[in-house]
Amino acid sequence: MAFVLAFAAAPAAYAQSNHLANNQLNSTTISSSTNTTVYELHGALQTSSLAGGNTVAVDVDGNLAFSNQQRFFGDARATTNVHVGALGGSGLILSTAFSNNAEVNAPTACCVSVNNLQIANIDPTAVANVRIGYAAEDVTVSARAFSNGMTINGSGDGNMHVNSVQWNGAATHAVANTTIGSIGGDLVAQSSAIGNSLTINNIPRH
């Protein structure tokens, strides 16, 4: 993963207002691959691959004014390959690829202002290929790809102002191929491909 930023503001006693700005540009290929081959495994299996272009996480006490600009013009490719003869425990196999991602947490703020611009132009691709002869317990396989993602978690009080623009010109691919000969538990196999996503939690109610 490239261009990872995390902001953590000072405690509320020292900072009542936080003004943060983030500008990220990535124009190259980001790739991640995990290959796992086991003849017999008596315990649980957890394996994953993650490829991301630009990501930022903001966690603050007090009020927040945040400006975010992320531009991704490269490929993000994540591949997870699993071949297991016999699995005695549970299995969790993940593959995730994204272009731009931002998360804002302001649980004590009475005023939150976010200006967001995210642009993606080339393809995020997530692939999970799973072959298991026998699994004694539950198995989960997930492939997830998205171009632009923004999550804002407010306090539920005061005022919130959000201006978000997400532009996606990239093909977005997610593939989960799963073959299991016999399984003693539940099987969940899923893939999701999303262009633009904006989630806002704890919006103030007046």
Tab-separated table of N, CA and C in Angstrom, residues 2-125:
chain	number	residue	atom	x	y	z
A	2	ALA	N	0.403	2.315	-0.625
A	2	ALA	CA	1.212	3.518	-0.709
A	2	ALA	C	0.448	4.701	-0.150
A	3	PHE	N	1.198	5.712	0.272
A	3	PHE	CA	0.639	6.960	0.745
A	3	PHE	C	-0.395	6.749	1.838
A	4	VAL	N	0.073	6.330	2.993
A	4	VAL	CA	-0.784	6.084	4.146
A	4	VAL	C	-0.546	7.184	5.169
A	5	LEU	N	-1.617	7.860	5.561
A	5	LEU	CA	-1.511	8.911	6.561
A	5	LEU	C	-2.492	8.641	7.684
A	6	ALA	N	-2.091	8.980	8.908
A	6	ALA	CA	-2.991	8.880	10.055
A	6	ALA	C	-2.801	10.121	10.906
A	7	PHE	N	-3.911	10.803	11.202
A	7	PHE	CA	-3.878	11.983	12.047
A	7	PHE	C	-4.544	11.651	13.369
A	8	ALA	N	-3.891	11.991	14.456
A	8	ALA	CA	-4.485	11.855	15.788
A	8	ALA	C	-4.281	13.178	16.510
A	9	ALA	N	-5.384	13.844	16.844
A	9	ALA	CA	-5.289	15.165	17.451
A	9	ALA	C	-4.998	15.044	18.934
A	10	ALA	N	-4.552	16.155	19.517
A	10	ALA	CA	-4.278	16.199	20.945
A	10	ALA	C	-5.568	16.059	21.737
A	11	PRO	N	-5.479	15.663	23.031
A	11	PRO	CA	-6.673	15.548	23.847
A	11	PRO	C	-7.458	16.855	23.889
A	12	ALA	N	-8.757	16.739	24.190
A	12	ALA	CA	-9.650	17.889	24.127
A	12	ALA	C	-9.198	19.001	25.055
A	13	ALA	N	-8.540	18.667	26.164
A	13	ALA	CA	-8.104	19.689	27.104
A	13	ALA	C	-7.087	20.628	26.470
A	14	TYR	N	-6.402	20.190	25.425
A	14	TYR	CA	-5.366	20.989	24.807
A	14	TYR	C	-5.764	21.503	23.427
A	15	ALA	N	-6.744	20.873	22.797
A	15	ALA	CA	-7.121	21.271	21.443
A	15	ALA	C	-8.630	21.203	21.297
A	16	GLN	N	-9.258	22.368	21.209
A	16	GLN	CA	-10.702	22.431	21.038
A	16	GLN	C	-11.099	22.423	19.568
A	17	SER	N	-10.187	22.782	18.692
A	17	SER	CA	-10.488	22.848	17.270
A	17	SER	C	-9.309	22.293	16.484
A	18	ASN	N	-9.606	21.448	15.507
A	18	ASN	CA	-8.575	20.800	14.701
A	18	ASN	C	-8.786	21.155	13.232
A	19	HIS	N	-7.743	21.684	12.583
A	19	HIS	CA	-7.794	22.033	11.168
A	19	HIS	C	-6.746	21.178	10.451
A	20	LEU	N	-7.217	20.244	9.632
A	20	LEU	CA	-6.319	19.286	8.985
A	20	LEU	C	-6.565	19.277	7.486
A	21	ALA	N	-5.475	19.075	6.732
A	21	ALA	CA	-5.568	18.995	5.275
A	21	ALA	C	-4.705	17.841	4.785
A	22	ASN	N	-5.228	17.097	3.826
A	22	ASN	CA	-4.521	15.958	3.249
A	22	ASN	C	-4.590	16.028	1.728
A	23	ASN	N	-3.433	15.848	1.075
A	23	ASN	CA	-3.370	15.843	-0.382
A	23	ASN	C	-2.484	14.681	-0.806
A	24	GLN	N	-3.066	13.672	-1.474
A	24	GLN	CA	-2.336	12.478	-1.877
A	24	GLN	C	-2.486	12.238	-3.372
A	25	LEU	N	-1.376	11.921	-4.032
A	25	LEU	CA	-1.368	11.606	-5.457
A	25	LEU	C	-0.537	10.352	-5.669
A	26	ASN	N	-1.107	9.393	-6.380
A	26	ASN	CA	-0.403	8.151	-6.686
A	26	ASN	C	-0.635	7.826	-8.158
A	27	SER	N	0.453	7.614	-8.900
A	27	SER	CA	0.325	7.342	-10.332
A	27	SER	C	1.115	6.109	-10.748
A	28	THR	N	1.247	5.148	-9.839
A	28	THR	CA	1.971	3.922	-10.161
A	28	THR	C	1.147	2.708	-9.770
A	29	THR	N	1.631	1.530	-10.082
A	29	THR	CA	0.924	0.287	-9.786
A	29	THR	C	1.229	-0.178	-8.369
A	30	ILE	N	0.181	-0.546	-7.644
A	30	ILE	CA	0.292	-1.116	-6.311
A	30	ILE	C	-0.253	-2.539	-6.376
A	31	SER	N	0.548	-3.520	-5.961
A	31	SER	CA	0.101	-4.910	-6.056
A	31	SER	C	0.469	-5.679	-4.799
A	32	SER	N	-0.380	-6.642	-4.478
A	32	SER	CA	-0.145	-7.518	-3.327
A	32	SER	C	-0.636	-8.906	-3.677
A	33	SER	N	0.179	-9.910	-3.341
A	33	SER	CA	-0.178	-11.293	-3.653
A	33	SER	C	0.221	-12.197	-2.494
A	34	THR	N	-0.725	-13.040	-2.081
A	34	THR	CA	-0.471	-14.025	-1.032
A	34	THR	C	-0.830	-15.405	-1.559
A	35	ASN	N	0.136	-16.318	-1.542
A	35	ASN	CA	-0.072	-17.676	-2.045
A	35	ASN	C	0.180	-18.665	-0.912
A	36	THR	N	-0.831	-19.494	-0.618
A	36	THR	CA	-0.746	-20.430	0.499
A	36	THR	C	-1.090	-21.834	0.019
A	37	THR	N	-0.172	-22.768	0.270
A	37	THR	CA	-0.404	-24.169	-0.071
A	37	THR	C	-0.081	-25.031	1.147
A	38	VAL	N	-1.077	-25.811	1.593
A	38	VAL	CA	-0.911	-26.669	2.773
A	38	VAL	C	-1.561	-28.015	2.476
A	39	TYR	N	-0.831	-29.084	2.779
A	39	TYR	CA	-1.422	-30.407	2.588
A	39	TYR	C	-2.448	-30.703	3.679
A	40	GLU	N	-2.067	-30.486	4.941
A	40	GLU	CA	-2.986	-30.742	6.052
A	40	GLU	C	-2.724	-29.723	7.162
A	41	LEU	N	-3.796	-29.032	7.596
A	41	LEU	CA	-3.694	-28.017	8.639
A	41	LEU	C	-4.694	-28.360	9.743
A	42	HIS	N	-4.203	-28.562	10.973
A	42	HIS	CA	-5.084	-28.971	12.062
A	42	HIS	C	-5.819	-27.803	12.702
A	43	GLY	N	-5.295	-26.603	12.602
A	43	GLY	CA	-5.925	-25.433	13.204
A	43	GLY	C	-6.659	-24.582	12.182
A	44	ALA	N	-6.810	-23.289	12.510
A	44	ALA	CA	-7.531	-22.350	11.651
A	44	ALA	C	-6.589	-21.741	10.611
A	45	LEU	N	-7.180	-21.282	9.521
A	45	LEU	CA	-6.434	-20.628	8.447
A	45	LEU	C	-6.959	-19.208	8.273
A	46	GLN	N	-6.051	-18.240	8.320
A	46	GLN	CA	-6.374	-16.852	8.018
A	46	GLN	C	-5.312	-16.313	7.070
A	47	THR	N	-5.736	-15.859	5.898
A	47	THR	CA	-4.794	-15.327	4.923
A	47	THR	C	-5.470	-14.217	4.133
A	48	SER	N	-4.689	-13.211	3.754
A	48	SER	CA	-5.276	-12.067	3.070
A	48	SER	C	-4.228	-11.348	2.244
A	49	SER	N	-4.695	-10.547	1.288
A	49	SER	CA	-3.841	-9.621	0.548
A	49	SER	C	-4.586	-8.291	0.434
A	50	LEU	N	-3.832	-7.200	0.482
A	50	LEU	CA	-4.409	-5.858	0.452
A	50	LEU	C	-3.538	-4.968	-0.419
A	51	ALA	N	-4.176	-4.299	-1.382
A	51	ALA	CA	-3.483	-3.328	-2.228
A	51	ALA	C	-4.307	-2.049	-2.259
A	52	GLY	N	-3.692	-0.936	-1.840
A	52	GLY	CA	-4.399	0.341	-1.802
A	52	GLY	C	-3.539	1.457	-2.337
A	53	GLY	N	-4.165	2.385	-3.038
A	53	GLY	CA	-3.436	3.522	-3.583
A	53	GLY	C	-3.177	4.598	-2.548
A	54	ASN	N	-4.231	5.301	-2.123
A	54	ASN	CA	-4.130	6.364	-1.133
A	54	ASN	C	-5.110	6.103	0.000
A	55	THR	N	-4.650	6.273	1.247
A	55	THR	CA	-5.554	6.089	2.382
A	55	THR	C	-5.165	7.054	3.497
A	56	VAL	N	-6.170	7.569	4.195
A	56	VAL	CA	-5.948	8.484	5.309
A	56	VAL	C	-6.974	8.177	6.393
A	57	ALA	N	-6.531	8.231	7.654
A	57	ALA	CA	-7.409	8.023	8.805
A	57	ALA	C	-7.244	9.196	9.755
A	58	VAL	N	-8.350	9.799	10.166
A	58	VAL	CA	-8.342	10.951	11.062
A	58	VAL	C	-9.153	10.602	12.298
A	59	ASP	N	-8.546	10.748	13.483
A	59	ASP	CA	-9.201	10.442	14.752
A	59	ASP	C	-8.925	11.608	15.696
A	60	VAL	N	-9.958	12.383	16.045
A	60	VAL	CA	-9.737	13.610	16.808
A	60	VAL	C	-10.693	13.719	17.989
A	61	ASP	N	-10.251	14.482	18.983
A	61	ASP	CA	-11.123	15.014	20.029
A	61	ASP	C	-11.353	16.489	19.728
A	62	GLY	N	-12.545	16.991	20.017
A	62	GLY	CA	-12.859	18.386	19.731
A	62	GLY	C	-13.409	18.553	18.332
A	63	ASN	N	-13.578	19.808	17.932
A	63	ASN	CA	-14.153	20.121	16.635
A	63	ASN	C	-13.157	19.841	15.514
A	64	LEU	N	-13.699	19.700	14.294
A	64	LEU	CA	-12.842	19.297	13.183
A	64	LEU	C	-13.233	20.015	11.905
A	65	ALA	N	-12.214	20.577	11.222
A	65	ALA	CA	-12.334	21.038	9.839
A	65	ALA	C	-11.289	20.274	9.038
A	66	PHE	N	-11.748	19.461	8.085
A	66	PHE	CA	-10.847	18.554	7.368
A	66	PHE	C	-11.056	18.695	5.877
A	67	SER	N	-9.946	18.906	5.162
A	67	SER	CA	-9.956	18.958	3.706
A	67	SER	C	-9.158	17.777	3.166
A	68	ASN	N	-9.783	16.994	2.303
A	68	ASN	CA	-9.148	15.777	1.782
A	68	ASN	C	-9.178	15.773	0.258
A	69	GLN	N	-8.003	15.570	-0.354
A	69	GLN	CA	-7.898	15.411	-1.794
A	69	GLN	C	-7.038	14.188	-2.083
A	70	GLN	N	-7.606	13.230	-2.815
A	70	GLN	CA	-6.896	12.006	-3.172
A	70	GLN	C	-7.090	11.734	-4.656
A	71	ARG	N	-5.971	11.504	-5.333
A	71	ARG	CA	-6.017	11.212	-6.774
A	71	ARG	C	-5.179	9.958	-7.030
A	72	PHE	N	-5.795	8.990	-7.716
A	72	PHE	CA	-5.101	7.735	-8.008
A	72	PHE	C	-5.205	7.436	-9.492
A	73	PHE	N	-4.041	7.305	-10.146
A	73	PHE	CA	-3.986	7.037	-11.577
A	73	PHE	C	-3.158	5.790	-11.871
A	74	GLY	N	-3.088	4.868	-10.918
A	74	GLY	CA	-2.365	3.617	-11.118
A	74	GLY	C	-3.297	2.429	-10.965
A	75	ASP	N	-2.738	1.237	-11.063
A	75	ASP	CA	-3.487	0.002	-10.816
A	75	ASP	C	-3.303	-0.411	-9.359
A	76	ALA	N	-4.374	-0.937	-8.764
A	76	ALA	CA	-4.301	-1.568	-7.442
A	76	ALA	C	-4.792	-3.000	-7.601
A	77	ARG	N	-3.899	-3.962	-7.370
A	77	ARG	CA	-4.224	-5.363	-7.631
A	77	ARG	C	-3.898	-6.206	-6.402
A	78	ALA	N	-4.901	-6.914	-5.908
A	78	ALA	CA	-4.708	-7.817	-4.770
A	78	ALA	C	-5.167	-9.214	-5.168
A	79	THR	N	-4.317	-10.209	-4.886
A	79	THR	CA	-4.628	-11.597	-5.235
A	79	THR	C	-4.305	-12.496	-4.051
A	80	THR	N	-5.264	-13.339	-3.676
A	80	THR	CA	-5.064	-14.330	-2.625
A	80	THR	C	-5.366	-15.710	-3.195
A	81	ASN	N	-4.350	-16.569	-3.217
A	81	ASN	CA	-4.502	-17.934	-3.708
A	81	ASN	C	-4.305	-18.912	-2.556
A	82	VAL	N	-5.264	-19.820	-2.391
A	82	VAL	CA	-5.215	-20.793	-1.294
A	82	VAL	C	-5.499	-22.183	-1.847
A	83	HIS	N	-4.622	-23.139	-1.501
A	83	HIS	CA	-4.839	-24.538	-1.854
A	83	HIS	C	-4.523	-25.375	-0.620
A	84	VAL	N	-5.563	-25.954	-0.009
A	84	VAL	CA	-5.417	-26.730	1.215
A	84	VAL	C	-6.056	-28.096	1.012
A	85	GLY	N	-5.331	-29.140	1.358
A	85	GLY	CA	-5.899	-30.485	1.235
A	85	GLY	C	-6.955	-30.743	2.286
A	86	ALA	N	-6.603	-30.561	3.581
A	86	ALA	CA	-7.536	-30.787	4.684
A	86	ALA	C	-7.355	-29.680	5.712
A	87	LEU	N	-8.453	-29.068	6.106
A	87	LEU	CA	-8.440	-27.954	7.058
A	87	LEU	C	-9.227	-28.375	8.298
A	88	GLY	N	-8.531	-28.475	9.450
A	88	GLY	CA	-9.176	-28.941	10.666
A	88	GLY	C	-9.948	-27.874	11.414
A	89	GLY	N	-9.676	-26.591	11.135
A	89	GLY	CA	-10.378	-25.494	11.799
A	89	GLY	C	-11.164	-24.668	10.805
A	90	SER	N	-11.357	-23.405	11.165
A	90	SER	CA	-12.094	-22.494	10.294
A	90	SER	C	-11.147	-21.857	9.281
A	91	GLY	N	-11.728	-21.227	8.254
A	91	GLY	CA	-10.954	-20.562	7.223
A	91	GLY	C	-11.470	-19.166	6.954
A	92	LEU	N	-10.560	-18.193	6.908
A	92	LEU	CA	-10.905	-16.814	6.561
A	92	LEU	C	-9.925	-16.347	5.495
A	93	ILE	N	-10.434	-16.125	4.264
A	93	ILE	CA	-9.589	-15.762	3.129
A	93	ILE	C	-10.117	-14.460	2.547
A	94	LEU	N	-9.256	-13.434	2.528
A	94	LEU	CA	-9.668	-12.097	2.119
A	94	LEU	C	-8.751	-11.560	1.020
A	95	SER	N	-9.353	-10.776	0.116
A	95	SER	CA	-8.596	-10.038	-0.891
A	95	SER	C	-9.265	-8.681	-1.073
A	96	THR	N	-8.499	-7.591	-0.891
A	96	THR	CA	-9.062	-6.242	-0.944
A	96	THR	C	-8.169	-5.330	-1.764
A	97	ALA	N	-8.787	-4.573	-2.674
A	97	ALA	CA	-8.063	-3.595	-3.480
A	97	ALA	C	-8.890	-2.316	-3.573
A	98	PHE	N	-8.217	-1.164	-3.435
A	98	PHE	CA	-8.934	0.108	-3.555
A	98	PHE	C	-8.012	1.182	-4.122
A	99	SER	N	-8.633	2.223	-4.646
A	99	SER	CA	-7.877	3.367	-5.159
A	99	SER	C	-7.674	4.423	-4.080
A	100	ASN	N	-8.777	4.976	-3.547
A	100	ASN	CA	-8.723	6.020	-2.528
A	100	ASN	C	-9.657	5.672	-1.374
A	101	ASN	N	-9.171	5.903	-0.144
A	101	ASN	CA	-9.997	5.623	1.022
A	101	ASN	C	-9.699	6.637	2.123
A	102	ALA	N	-10.746	7.127	2.784
A	102	ALA	CA	-10.591	8.089	3.874
A	102	ALA	C	-11.595	7.772	4.968
A	103	GLU	N	-11.143	7.869	6.213
A	103	GLU	CA	-12.015	7.654	7.365
A	103	GLU	C	-11.805	8.767	8.375
A	104	VAL	N	-12.914	9.336	8.853
A	104	VAL	CA	-12.884	10.433	9.814
A	104	VAL	C	-13.670	10.022	11.048
A	105	ASN	N	-13.041	10.111	12.221
A	105	ASN	CA	-13.699	9.817	13.491
A	105	ASN	C	-13.599	11.045	14.390
A	106	ALA	N	-14.761	11.612	14.732
A	106	ALA	CA	-14.819	12.786	15.607
A	106	ALA	C	-15.924	12.577	16.638
A	107	PRO	N	-15.696	11.679	17.601
A	107	PRO	CA	-16.773	11.267	18.508
A	107	PRO	C	-17.193	12.320	19.526
A	108	THR	N	-16.366	13.368	19.753
A	108	THR	CA	-16.696	14.384	20.755
A	108	THR	C	-16.980	15.742	20.136
A	109	ALA	N	-17.002	15.843	18.820
A	109	ALA	CA	-17.118	17.143	18.159
A	109	ALA	C	-18.548	17.671	18.204
A	110	CYS	N	-18.661	18.979	18.375
A	110	CYS	CA	-19.962	19.616	18.207
A	110	CYS	C	-20.061	20.274	16.836
A	111	CYS	N	-18.923	20.437	16.150
A	111	CYS	CA	-18.907	20.986	14.800
A	111	CYS	C	-17.924	20.192	13.943
A	112	VAL	N	-18.425	19.655	12.843
A	112	VAL	CA	-17.584	18.907	11.916
A	112	VAL	C	-17.792	19.457	10.513
A	113	SER	N	-16.679	19.792	9.842
A	113	SER	CA	-16.729	20.257	8.467
A	113	SER	C	-15.749	19.445	7.638
A	114	VAL	N	-16.250	18.788	6.586
A	114	VAL	CA	-15.412	17.933	5.737
A	114	VAL	C	-15.620	18.319	4.284
A	115	ASN	N	-14.512	18.603	3.594
A	115	ASN	CA	-14.509	18.791	2.148
A	115	ASN	C	-13.685	17.667	1.536
A	116	ASN	N	-14.323	16.875	0.690
A	116	ASN	CA	-13.692	15.666	0.161
A	116	ASN	C	-13.703	15.668	-1.363
A	117	LEU	N	-12.528	15.408	-1.965
A	117	LEU	CA	-12.402	15.223	-3.409
A	117	LEU	C	-11.579	13.976	-3.648
A	118	GLN	N	-12.172	12.978	-4.332
A	118	GLN	CA	-11.478	11.729	-4.642
A	118	GLN	C	-11.645	11.427	-6.127
A	119	ILE	N	-10.518	11.142	-6.792
A	119	ILE	CA	-10.520	10.861	-8.227
A	119	ILE	C	-9.754	9.568	-8.466
A	120	ALA	N	-10.374	8.637	-9.178
A	120	ALA	CA	-9.729	7.365	-9.535
A	120	ALA	C	-9.874	7.162	-11.035
A	121	ASN	N	-8.783	6.706	-11.666
A	121	ASN	CA	-8.813	6.625	-13.123
A	121	ASN	C	-8.390	5.277	-13.689
A	122	ILE	N	-7.717	4.412	-12.893
A	122	ILE	CA	-7.316	3.097	-13.400
A	122	ILE	C	-7.748	2.033	-12.385
A	123	ASP	N	-7.756	0.798	-12.789
A	123	ASP	CA	-8.609	-0.239	-12.214
A	123	ASP	C	-8.105	-0.850	-10.907
A	124	PRO	N	-8.949	-0.839	-9.869
A	124	PRO	CA	-8.692	-1.689	-8.697
A	124	PRO	C	-9.286	-3.085	-8.925
A	125	THR	N	-8.507	-4.114	-8.620
A	125	THR	CA	-8.924	-5.494	-8.872
A	125	THR	C	-8.571	-6.362	-7.669
